[in-house]
GROMACS .gro file of C-alpha atoms in nm:
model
  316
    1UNK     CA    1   0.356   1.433   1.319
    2UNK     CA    2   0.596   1.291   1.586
    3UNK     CA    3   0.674   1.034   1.340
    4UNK     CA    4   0.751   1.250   1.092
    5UNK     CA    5   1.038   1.462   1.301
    6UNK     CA    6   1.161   1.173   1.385
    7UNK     CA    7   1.208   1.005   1.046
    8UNK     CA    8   1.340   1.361   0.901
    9UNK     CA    9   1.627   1.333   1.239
   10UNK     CA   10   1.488   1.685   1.316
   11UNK     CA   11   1.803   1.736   1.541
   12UNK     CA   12   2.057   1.692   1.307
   13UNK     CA   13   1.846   1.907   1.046
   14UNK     CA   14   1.907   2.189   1.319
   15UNK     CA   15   2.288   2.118   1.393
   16UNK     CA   16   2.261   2.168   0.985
   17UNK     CA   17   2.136   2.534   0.994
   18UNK     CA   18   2.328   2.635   1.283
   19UNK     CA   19   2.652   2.552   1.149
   20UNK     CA   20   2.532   2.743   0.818
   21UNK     CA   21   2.409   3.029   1.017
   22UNK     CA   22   2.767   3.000   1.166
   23UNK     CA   23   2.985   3.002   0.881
   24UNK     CA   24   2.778   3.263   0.701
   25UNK     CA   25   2.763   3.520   1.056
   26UNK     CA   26   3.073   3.422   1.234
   27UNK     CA   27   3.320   3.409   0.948
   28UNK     CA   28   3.210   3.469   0.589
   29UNK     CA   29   3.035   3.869   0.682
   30UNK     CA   30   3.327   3.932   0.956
   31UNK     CA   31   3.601   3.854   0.752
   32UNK     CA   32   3.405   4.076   0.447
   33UNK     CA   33   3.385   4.360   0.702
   34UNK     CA   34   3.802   4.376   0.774
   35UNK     CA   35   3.799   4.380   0.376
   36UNK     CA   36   3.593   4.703   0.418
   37UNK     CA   37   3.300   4.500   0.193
   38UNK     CA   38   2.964   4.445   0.243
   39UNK     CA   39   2.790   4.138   0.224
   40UNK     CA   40   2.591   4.044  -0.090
   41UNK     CA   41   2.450   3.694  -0.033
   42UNK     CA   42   2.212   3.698   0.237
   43UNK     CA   43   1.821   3.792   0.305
   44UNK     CA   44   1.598   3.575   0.146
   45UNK     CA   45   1.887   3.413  -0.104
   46UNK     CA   46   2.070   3.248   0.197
   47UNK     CA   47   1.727   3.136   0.340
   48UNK     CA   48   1.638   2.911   0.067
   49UNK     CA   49   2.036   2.804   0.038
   50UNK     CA   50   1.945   2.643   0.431
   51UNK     CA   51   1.628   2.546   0.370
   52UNK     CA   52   1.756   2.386   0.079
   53UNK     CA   53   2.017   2.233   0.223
   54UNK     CA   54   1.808   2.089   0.541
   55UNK     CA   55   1.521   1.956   0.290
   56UNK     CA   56   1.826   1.764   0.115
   57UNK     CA   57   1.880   1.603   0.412
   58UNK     CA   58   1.549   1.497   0.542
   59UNK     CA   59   1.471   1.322   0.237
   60UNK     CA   60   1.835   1.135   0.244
   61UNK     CA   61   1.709   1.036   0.646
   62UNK     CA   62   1.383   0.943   0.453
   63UNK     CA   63   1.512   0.707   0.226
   64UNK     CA   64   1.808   0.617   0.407
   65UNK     CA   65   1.526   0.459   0.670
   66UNK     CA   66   1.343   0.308   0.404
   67UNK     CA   67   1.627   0.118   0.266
   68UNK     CA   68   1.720   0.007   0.618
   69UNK     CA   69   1.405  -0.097   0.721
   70UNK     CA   70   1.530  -0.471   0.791
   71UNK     CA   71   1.896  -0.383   0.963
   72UNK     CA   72   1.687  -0.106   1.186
   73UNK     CA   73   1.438  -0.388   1.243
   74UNK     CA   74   1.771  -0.569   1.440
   75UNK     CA   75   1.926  -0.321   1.561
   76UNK     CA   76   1.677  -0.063   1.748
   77UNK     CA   77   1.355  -0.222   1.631
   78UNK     CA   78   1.173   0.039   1.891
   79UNK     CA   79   1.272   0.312   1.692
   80UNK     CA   80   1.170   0.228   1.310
   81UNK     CA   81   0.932   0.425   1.151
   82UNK     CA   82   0.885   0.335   0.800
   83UNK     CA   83   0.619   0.041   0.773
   84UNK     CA   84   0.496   0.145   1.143
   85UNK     CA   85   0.407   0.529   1.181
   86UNK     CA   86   0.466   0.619   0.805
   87UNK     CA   87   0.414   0.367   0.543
   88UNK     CA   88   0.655   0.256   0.298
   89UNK     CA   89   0.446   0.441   0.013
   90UNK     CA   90   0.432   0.776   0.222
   91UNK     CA   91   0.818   0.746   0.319
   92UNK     CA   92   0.891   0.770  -0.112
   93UNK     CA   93   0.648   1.015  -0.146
   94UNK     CA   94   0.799   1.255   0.121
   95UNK     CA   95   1.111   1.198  -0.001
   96UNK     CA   96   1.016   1.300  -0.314
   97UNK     CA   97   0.843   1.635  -0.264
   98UNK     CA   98   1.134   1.771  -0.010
   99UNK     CA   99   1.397   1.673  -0.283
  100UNK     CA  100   1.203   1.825  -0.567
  101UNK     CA  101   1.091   2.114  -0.333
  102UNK     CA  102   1.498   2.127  -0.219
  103UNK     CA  103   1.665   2.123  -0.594
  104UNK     CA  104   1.390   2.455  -0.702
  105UNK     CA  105   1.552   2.607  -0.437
  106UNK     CA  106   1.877   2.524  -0.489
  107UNK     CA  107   1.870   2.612  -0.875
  108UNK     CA  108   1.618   2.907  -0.790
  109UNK     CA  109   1.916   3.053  -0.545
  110UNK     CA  110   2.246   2.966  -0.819
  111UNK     CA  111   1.994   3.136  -1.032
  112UNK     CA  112   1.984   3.486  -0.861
  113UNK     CA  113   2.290   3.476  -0.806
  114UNK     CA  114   2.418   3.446  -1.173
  115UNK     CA  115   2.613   3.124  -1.104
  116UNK     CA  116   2.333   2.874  -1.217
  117UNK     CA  117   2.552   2.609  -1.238
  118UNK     CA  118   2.606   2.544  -0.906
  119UNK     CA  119   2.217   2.403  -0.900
  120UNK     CA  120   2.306   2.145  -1.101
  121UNK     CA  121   2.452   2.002  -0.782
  122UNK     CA  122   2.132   1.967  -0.591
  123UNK     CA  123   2.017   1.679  -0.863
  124UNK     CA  124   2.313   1.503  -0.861
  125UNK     CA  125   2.344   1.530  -0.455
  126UNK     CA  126   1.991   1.407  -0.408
  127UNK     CA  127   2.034   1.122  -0.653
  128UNK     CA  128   2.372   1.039  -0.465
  129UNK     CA  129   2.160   1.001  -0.144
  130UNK     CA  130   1.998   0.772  -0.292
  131UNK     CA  131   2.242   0.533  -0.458
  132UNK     CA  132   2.338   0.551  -0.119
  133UNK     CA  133   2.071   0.431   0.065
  134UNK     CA  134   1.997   0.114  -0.220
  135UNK     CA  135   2.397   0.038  -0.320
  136UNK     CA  136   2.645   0.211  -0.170
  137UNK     CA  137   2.558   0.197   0.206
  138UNK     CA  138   2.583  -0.204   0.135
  139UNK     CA  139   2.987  -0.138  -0.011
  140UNK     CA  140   3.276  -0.188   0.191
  141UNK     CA  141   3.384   0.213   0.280
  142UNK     CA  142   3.216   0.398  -0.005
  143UNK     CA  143   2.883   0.452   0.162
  144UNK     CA  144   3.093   0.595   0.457
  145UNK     CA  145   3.289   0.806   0.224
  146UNK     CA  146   2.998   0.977   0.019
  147UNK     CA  147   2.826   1.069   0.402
  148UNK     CA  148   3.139   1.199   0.520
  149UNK     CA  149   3.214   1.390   0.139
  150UNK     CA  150   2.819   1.552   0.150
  151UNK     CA  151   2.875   1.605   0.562
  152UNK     CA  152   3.147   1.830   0.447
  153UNK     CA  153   2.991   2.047   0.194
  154UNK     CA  154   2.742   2.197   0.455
  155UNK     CA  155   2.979   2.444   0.561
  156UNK     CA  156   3.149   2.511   0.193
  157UNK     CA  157   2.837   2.661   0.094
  158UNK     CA  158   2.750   3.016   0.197
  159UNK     CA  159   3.108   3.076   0.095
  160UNK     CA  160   3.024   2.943  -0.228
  161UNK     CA  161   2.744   3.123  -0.276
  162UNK     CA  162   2.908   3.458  -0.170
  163UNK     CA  163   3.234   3.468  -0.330
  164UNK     CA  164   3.120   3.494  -0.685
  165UNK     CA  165   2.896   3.767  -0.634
  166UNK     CA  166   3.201   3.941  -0.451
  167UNK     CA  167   3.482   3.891  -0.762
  168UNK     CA  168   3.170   3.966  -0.992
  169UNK     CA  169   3.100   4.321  -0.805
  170UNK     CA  170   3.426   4.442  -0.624
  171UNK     CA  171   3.653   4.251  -0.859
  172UNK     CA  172   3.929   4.617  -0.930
  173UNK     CA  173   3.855   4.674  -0.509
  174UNK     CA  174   4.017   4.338  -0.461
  175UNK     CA  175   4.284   4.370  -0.694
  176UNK     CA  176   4.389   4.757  -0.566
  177UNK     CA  177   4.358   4.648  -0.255
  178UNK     CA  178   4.560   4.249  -0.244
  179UNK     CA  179   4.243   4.137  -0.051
  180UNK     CA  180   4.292   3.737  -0.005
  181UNK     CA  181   3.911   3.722  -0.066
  182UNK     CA  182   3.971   3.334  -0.113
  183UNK     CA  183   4.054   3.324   0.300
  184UNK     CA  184   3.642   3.318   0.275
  185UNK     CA  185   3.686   2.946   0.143
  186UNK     CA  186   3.950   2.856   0.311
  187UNK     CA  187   3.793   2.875   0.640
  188UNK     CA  188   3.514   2.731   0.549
  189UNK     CA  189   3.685   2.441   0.393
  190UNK     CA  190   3.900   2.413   0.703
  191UNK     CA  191   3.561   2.326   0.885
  192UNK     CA  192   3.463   2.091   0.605
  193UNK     CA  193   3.794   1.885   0.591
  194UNK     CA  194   3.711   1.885   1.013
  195UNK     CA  195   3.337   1.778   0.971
  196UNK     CA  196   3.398   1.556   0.688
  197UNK     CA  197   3.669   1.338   0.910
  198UNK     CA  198   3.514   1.312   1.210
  199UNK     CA  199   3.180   1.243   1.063
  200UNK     CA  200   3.367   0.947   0.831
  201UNK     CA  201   3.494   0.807   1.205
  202UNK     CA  202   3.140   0.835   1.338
  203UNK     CA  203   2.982   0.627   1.013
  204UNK     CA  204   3.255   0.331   1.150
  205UNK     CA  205   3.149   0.357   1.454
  206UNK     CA  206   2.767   0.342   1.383
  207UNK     CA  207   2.834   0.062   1.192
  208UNK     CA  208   3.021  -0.118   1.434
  209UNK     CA  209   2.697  -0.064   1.655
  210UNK     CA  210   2.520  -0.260   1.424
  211UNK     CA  211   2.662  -0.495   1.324
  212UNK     CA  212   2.461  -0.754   1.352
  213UNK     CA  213   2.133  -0.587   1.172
  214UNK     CA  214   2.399  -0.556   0.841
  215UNK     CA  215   2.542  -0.926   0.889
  216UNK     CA  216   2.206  -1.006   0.850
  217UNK     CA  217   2.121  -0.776   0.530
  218UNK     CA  218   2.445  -0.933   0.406
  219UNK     CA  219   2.634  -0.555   0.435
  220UNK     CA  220   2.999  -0.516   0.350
  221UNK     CA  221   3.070  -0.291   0.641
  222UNK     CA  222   3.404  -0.180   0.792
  223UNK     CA  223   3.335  -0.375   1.064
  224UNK     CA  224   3.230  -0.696   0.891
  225UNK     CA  225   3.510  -0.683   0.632
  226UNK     CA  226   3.779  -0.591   0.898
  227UNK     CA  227   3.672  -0.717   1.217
  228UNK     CA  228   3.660  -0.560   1.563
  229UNK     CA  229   4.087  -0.509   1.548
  230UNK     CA  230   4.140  -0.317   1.250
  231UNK     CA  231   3.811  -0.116   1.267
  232UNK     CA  232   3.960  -0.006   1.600
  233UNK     CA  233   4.296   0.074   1.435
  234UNK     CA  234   4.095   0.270   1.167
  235UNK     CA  235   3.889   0.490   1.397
  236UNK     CA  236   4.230   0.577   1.594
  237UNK     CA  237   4.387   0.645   1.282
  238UNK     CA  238   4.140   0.902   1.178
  239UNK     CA  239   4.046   1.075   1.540
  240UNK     CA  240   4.455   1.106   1.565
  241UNK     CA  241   4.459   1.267   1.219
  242UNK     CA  242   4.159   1.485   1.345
  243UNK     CA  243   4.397   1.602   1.662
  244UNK     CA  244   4.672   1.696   1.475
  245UNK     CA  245   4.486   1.906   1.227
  246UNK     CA  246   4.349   2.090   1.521
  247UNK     CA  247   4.656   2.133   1.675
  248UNK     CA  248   4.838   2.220   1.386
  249UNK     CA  249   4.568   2.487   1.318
  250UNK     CA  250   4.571   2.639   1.652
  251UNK     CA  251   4.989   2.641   1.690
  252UNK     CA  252   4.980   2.816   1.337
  253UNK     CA  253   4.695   3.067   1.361
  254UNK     CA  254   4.514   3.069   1.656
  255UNK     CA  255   4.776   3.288   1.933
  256UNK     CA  256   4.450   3.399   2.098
  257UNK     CA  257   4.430   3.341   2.459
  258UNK     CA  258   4.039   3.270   2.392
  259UNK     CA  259   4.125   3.021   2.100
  260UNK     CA  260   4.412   2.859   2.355
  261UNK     CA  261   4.183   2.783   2.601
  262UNK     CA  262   3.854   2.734   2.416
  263UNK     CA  263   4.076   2.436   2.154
  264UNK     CA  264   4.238   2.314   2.444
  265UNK     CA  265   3.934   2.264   2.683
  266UNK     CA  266   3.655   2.208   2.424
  267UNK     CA  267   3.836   2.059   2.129
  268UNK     CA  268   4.151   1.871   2.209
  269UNK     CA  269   4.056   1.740   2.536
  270UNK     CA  270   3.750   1.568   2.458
  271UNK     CA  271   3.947   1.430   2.119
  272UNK     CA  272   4.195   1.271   2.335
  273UNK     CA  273   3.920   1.139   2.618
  274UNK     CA  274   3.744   0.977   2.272
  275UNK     CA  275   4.105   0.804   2.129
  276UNK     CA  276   4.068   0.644   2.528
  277UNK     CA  277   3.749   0.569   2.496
  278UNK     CA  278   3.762   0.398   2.141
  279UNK     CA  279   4.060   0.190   2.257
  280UNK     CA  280   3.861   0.016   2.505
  281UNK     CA  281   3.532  -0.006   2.325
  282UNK     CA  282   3.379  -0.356   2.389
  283UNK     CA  283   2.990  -0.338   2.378
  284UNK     CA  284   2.774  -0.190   2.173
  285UNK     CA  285   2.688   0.037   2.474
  286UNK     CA  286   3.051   0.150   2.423
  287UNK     CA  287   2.975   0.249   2.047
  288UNK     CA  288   2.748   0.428   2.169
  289UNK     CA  289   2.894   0.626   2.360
  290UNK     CA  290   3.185   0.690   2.160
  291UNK     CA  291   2.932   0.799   1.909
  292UNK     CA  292   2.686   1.072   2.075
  293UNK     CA  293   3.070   1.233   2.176
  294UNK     CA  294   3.229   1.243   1.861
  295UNK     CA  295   2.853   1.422   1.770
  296UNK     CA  296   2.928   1.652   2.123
  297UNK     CA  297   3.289   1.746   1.975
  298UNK     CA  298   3.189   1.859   1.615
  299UNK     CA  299   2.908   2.099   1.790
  300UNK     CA  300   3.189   2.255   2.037
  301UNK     CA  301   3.437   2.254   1.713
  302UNK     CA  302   3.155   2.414   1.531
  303UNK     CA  303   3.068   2.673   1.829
  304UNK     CA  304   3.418   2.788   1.825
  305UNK     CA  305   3.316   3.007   1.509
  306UNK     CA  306   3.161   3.254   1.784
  307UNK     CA  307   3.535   3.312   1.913
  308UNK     CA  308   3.646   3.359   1.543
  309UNK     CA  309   3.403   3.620   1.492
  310UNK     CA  310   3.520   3.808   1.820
  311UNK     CA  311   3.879   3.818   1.668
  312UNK     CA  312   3.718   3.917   1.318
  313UNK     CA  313   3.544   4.225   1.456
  314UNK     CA  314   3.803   4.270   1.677
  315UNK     CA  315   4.009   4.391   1.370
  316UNK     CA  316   3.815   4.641   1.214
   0.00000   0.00000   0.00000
């Protein structure tokens, strides 16, 4: 069993349903309540859409690690666990019945809601993860991409889910009434662009850490195309992109005190102590730690949703 967690990355699978839990109870029911309208995804609906959503996942660490059992063999041969604690056999078959067991729920939840479409994504997500795992992961910057695109959906998706039952139901309300009911998404989205971005930096910097298991699986990295220079010049590029956005967000819309200090102390600091600390990486050591705090900021980024909700309610 202690295998198993640790092939599914049981942490991350819980970062996963807090920042759904976040998006759905810190922005998209607050902001519904200063519309004056109640919430009509939730109860059992939105506990499939996260269980859904975190079974996607596991099987994507599942295959991912069965695909990389020989660069994981190189670069932190104490911690593989397909071909030791779960065989290769078991690692499919577990990645099977969570993705089949993910996309019922997935089409089961588009289904109650009356936008079935939106289950055709599961499919096409869990075959992605794995064309990712086999090919893509093995491309110069595509593999990194698709993580970073699919790291940025999390959040999109109880907004997704909610917005078409709210147009479908209180469509004349919103009209009358010039609600911006699209602010929903655009919050969201504004923590998907966020997650999206610093998760692409992260996948760079992970594979800079190991670069020597994918020289020898004969990867294309960003590391092994580039070289130690420009990956540095890439990563800089992107965590100075991620500043400015959340700087420009916070100058723009966040005149809170709370948000001033929260950004400032949680957010932007730690951003600019990472641009340092990325500057004088060296070691693999220093990947390391460059990556566990880009993972530190996207939880206190995430977290600042409890702030937004306090200015939400604040307003009705």
């Amino acid at each position: 069993m202690r295998d198993f967690f640790k092939l599914i990355r049981y942490k991350n699978l819980l970062i996963i349903i807090l920042l759904q839990c976040l998006v759905k109870f810190c922005i998209v029911n607050p902001l519904l309540d200063v519309y004056g309208l109640e919430p009509l995804f939730g109860g059992l609906d939105f506990i499939f859409m996260v269980t859904s959503t975190v079974l996607m996942a596991a099987g994507g660490y599942v295959i991912n690690d069965y695909f990389d059992t020989q660069t994981d063999s190189v670069n932190r041969p104490d911690e593989v666990v397909v071909g030791n604690g779960v065989s290769r056999s078991e690692a499919v078959n577990i990645h099977l019945i969570l993705n089949i067991i993910a996309c019922v729920l997935g089409f089961l939840v588009s289904f109650r809601i009356g936008v079935w479409i939106i289950g055709l994504a599961y499919p096409f997500i869990s075959g992605l993860l794995w064309f990712y795992s086999a090919t893509y992961k093995k491309q110069f910057l595509i593999g990194n991409i698709i993580v970073a695109f699919l790291t940025g959906l999390v959040p999109l998706l109880p907004a997704v889910y909610e917005l078409p039952m709210q147009i479908a139901k209180n469509y004349d309300k919103i009209v009358e009434d010039e609600i911006n009911i699209y602010l929903i998404f655009y919050w969201a989205a504004g923590y998907g662009v966020f997650a999206a971005i610093t998760t692409l930096a992260r996948e760079i910097i992970k594979d800079w850490e190991d670069c020597e298991g994918d020289k020898a699986a004969g990867r294309n990295s960003v590391p092994m195309v580039c070289g130690d220079f420009y990956t540095k010049i890439i990563t800089l590029v992107l965590t100075l992109v991620s500043i400015l956005g959340v700087v420009w967000v916070w100058l723009k819309y966040l005149t809170d005190t709370i948000s001033a200090i929260y950004i400032l102390l949680l957010v932007v600091a730690p951003f600019i102590f990472l641009f340092y600390k990325i500057i004088k990486i060296k070691s693999k050591e220093d990947c390391k730690f460059v990556k566990n705090l880009y993972k530190i900021i996207m939880i206190t980024g995430m977290l600042y949703m409890l702030v937004v909700r306090y200015n939400f309610l604040s307003l009705v």
